CSV table of C-alpha atoms in Angstrom, one decimal:
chain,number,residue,atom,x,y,z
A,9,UNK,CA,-185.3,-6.0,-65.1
A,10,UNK,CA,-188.6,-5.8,-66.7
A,11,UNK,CA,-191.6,-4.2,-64.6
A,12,UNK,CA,-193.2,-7.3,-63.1
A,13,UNK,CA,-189.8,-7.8,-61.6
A,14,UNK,CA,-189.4,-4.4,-60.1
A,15,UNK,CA,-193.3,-4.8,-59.0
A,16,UNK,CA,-192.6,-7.3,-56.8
A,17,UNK,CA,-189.5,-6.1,-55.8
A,18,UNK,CA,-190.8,-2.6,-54.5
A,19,UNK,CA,-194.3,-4.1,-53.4
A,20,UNK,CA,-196.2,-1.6,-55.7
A,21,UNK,CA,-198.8,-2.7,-58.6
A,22,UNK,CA,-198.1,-2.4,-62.3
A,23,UNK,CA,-200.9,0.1,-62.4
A,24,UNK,CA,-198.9,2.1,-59.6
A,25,UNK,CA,-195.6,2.2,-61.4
A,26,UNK,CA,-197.2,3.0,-65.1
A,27,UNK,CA,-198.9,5.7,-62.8
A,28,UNK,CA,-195.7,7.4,-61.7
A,29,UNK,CA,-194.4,7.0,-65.0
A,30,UNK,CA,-197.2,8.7,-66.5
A,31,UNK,CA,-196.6,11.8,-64.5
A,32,UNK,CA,-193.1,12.2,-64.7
A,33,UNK,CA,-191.7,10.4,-61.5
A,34,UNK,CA,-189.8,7.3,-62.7
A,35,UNK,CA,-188.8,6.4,-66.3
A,36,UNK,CA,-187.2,3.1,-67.5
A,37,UNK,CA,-184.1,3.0,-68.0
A,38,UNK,CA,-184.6,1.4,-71.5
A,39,UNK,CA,-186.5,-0.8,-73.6
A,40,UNK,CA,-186.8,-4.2,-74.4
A,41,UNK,CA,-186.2,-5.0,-78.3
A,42,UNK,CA,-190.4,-6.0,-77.8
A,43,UNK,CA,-191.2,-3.1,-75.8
A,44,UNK,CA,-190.9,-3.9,-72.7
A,45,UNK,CA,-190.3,-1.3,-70.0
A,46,UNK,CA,-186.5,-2.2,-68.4
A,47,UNK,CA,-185.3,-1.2,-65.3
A,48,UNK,CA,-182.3,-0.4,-63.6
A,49,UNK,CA,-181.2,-0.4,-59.3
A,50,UNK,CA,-180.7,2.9,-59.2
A,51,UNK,CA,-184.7,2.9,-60.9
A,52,UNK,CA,-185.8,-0.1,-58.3
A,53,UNK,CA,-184.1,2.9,-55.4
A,54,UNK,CA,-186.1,5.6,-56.9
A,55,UNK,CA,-189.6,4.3,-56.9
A,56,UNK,CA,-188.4,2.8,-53.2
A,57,UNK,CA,-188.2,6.7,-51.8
A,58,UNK,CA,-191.0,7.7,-53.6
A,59,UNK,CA,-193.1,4.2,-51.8
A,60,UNK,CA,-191.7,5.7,-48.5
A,61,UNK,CA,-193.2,9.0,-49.1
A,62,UNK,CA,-196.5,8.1,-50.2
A,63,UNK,CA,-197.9,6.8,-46.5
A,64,UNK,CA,-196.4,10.0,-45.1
A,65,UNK,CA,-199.0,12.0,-47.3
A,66,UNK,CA,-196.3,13.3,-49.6
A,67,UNK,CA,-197.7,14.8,-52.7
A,68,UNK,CA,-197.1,13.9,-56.5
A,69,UNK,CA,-195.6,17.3,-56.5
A,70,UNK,CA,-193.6,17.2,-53.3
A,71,UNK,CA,-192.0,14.0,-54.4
A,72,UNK,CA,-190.8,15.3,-57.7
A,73,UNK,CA,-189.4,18.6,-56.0
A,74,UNK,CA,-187.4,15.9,-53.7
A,75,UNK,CA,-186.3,13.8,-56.7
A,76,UNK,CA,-185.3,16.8,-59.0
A,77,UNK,CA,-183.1,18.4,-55.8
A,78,UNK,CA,-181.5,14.3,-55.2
A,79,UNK,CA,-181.0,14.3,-59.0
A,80,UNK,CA,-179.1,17.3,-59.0
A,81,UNK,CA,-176.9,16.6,-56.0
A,82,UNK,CA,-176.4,13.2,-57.4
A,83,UNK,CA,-176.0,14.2,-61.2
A,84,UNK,CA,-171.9,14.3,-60.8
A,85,UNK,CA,-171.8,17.3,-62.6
A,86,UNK,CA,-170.4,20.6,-61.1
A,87,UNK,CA,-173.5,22.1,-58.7
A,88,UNK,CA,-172.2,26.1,-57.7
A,89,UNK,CA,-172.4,26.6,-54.4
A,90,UNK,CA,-175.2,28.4,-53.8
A,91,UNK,CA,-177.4,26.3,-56.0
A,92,UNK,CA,-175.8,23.2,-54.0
A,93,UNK,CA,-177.0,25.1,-50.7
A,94,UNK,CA,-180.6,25.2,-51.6
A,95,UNK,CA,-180.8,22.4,-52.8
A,96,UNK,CA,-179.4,20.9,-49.1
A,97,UNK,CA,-182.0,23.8,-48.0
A,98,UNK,CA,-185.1,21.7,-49.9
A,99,UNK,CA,-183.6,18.3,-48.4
A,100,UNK,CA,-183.6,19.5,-44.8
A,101,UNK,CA,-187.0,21.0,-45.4
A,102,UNK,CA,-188.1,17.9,-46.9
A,103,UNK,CA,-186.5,15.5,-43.9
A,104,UNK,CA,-188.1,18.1,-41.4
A,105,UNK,CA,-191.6,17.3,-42.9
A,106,UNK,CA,-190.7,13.8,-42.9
A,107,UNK,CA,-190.0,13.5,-38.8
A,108,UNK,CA,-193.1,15.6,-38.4
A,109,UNK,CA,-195.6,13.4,-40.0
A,110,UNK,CA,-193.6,10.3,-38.6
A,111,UNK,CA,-194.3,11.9,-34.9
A,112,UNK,CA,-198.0,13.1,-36.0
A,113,UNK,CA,-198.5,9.0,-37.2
A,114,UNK,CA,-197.1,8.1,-34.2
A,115,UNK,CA,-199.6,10.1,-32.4
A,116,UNK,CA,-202.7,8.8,-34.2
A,117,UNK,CA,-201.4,4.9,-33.8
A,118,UNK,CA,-201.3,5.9,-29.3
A,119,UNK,CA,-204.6,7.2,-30.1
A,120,UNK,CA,-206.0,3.9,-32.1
A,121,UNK,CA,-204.4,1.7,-29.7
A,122,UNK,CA,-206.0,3.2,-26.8
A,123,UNK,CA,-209.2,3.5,-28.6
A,124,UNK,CA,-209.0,-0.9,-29.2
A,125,UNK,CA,-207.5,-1.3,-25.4
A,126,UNK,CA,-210.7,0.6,-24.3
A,127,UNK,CA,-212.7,-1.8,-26.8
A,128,UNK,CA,-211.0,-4.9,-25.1
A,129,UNK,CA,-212.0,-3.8,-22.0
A,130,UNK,CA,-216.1,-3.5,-22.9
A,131,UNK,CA,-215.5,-7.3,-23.5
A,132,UNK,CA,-216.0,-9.7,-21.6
A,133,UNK,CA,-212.8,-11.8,-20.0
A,134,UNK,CA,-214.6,-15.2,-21.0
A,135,UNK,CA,-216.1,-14.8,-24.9
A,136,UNK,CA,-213.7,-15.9,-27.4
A,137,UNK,CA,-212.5,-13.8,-29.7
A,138,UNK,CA,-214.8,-12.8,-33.0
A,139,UNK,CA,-213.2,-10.9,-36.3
A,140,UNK,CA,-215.5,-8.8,-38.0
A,141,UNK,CA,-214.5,-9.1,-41.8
């Protein structure tokens, strides 16, 4: 599938996806006889993980250290044993980090609800409603 495709299928921008390209994140799978950047699922599921890292706070860094180790485990080739055990070592880290900024986002959200609730509760019952743009 060509990039606009793919855009719309993983909710990022064109810009976005050239980005991670640039630096070494996601590559297409092929081009188009015209040039075109093609894609593949299996491209469409990377740039998906790397999407689901990004609000976590996930560096450009961090999420190529998590592709390379998911790369290597899925390569199908041979991985010896004790490369295949840090590589699950750099997973786990990488999932512990994960539930840690999940519960530390969770903890700002309580704090920004109760911050509104308190807001709500300044207002008066009988004013409708305003939306500051």
């Amino acid at each position: 599938m060509q990039i606009g495709e793919v855009a719309a299928r993983t909710e990022l921008s064109l810009r976005t996806i050239r980005h991670y390209e640039e630096t070494g994140l996601v590559a297409p799978s092929a081009r188009s006889q015209g040039g075109f950047r093609l894609y593949t699922e299996a491209d469409v599921a990377r740039l998906m993980v790397i999407r689901r890292m990004k609000p976590l706070g996930f560096t450009l860094d961090e999420m190529r250290a998590l592709l390379e180790a998911t790369d290597r485990l899925d390569s199908g080739k041979e991985v010896p044993p004790t490369e295949r055990e840090e590589l699950l070592d750099r997973l786990r880290g990488f999932e512990e980090a994960a539930q840690q900024r999940v519960a530390d986002l969770r903890t700002q959200l309580a704090r920004a609800e109760e911050f509104a609730a308190t807001l709500s509760q300044r207002l008066p019952r009988t004013a409708a409603p305003t939306r500051i743009p």
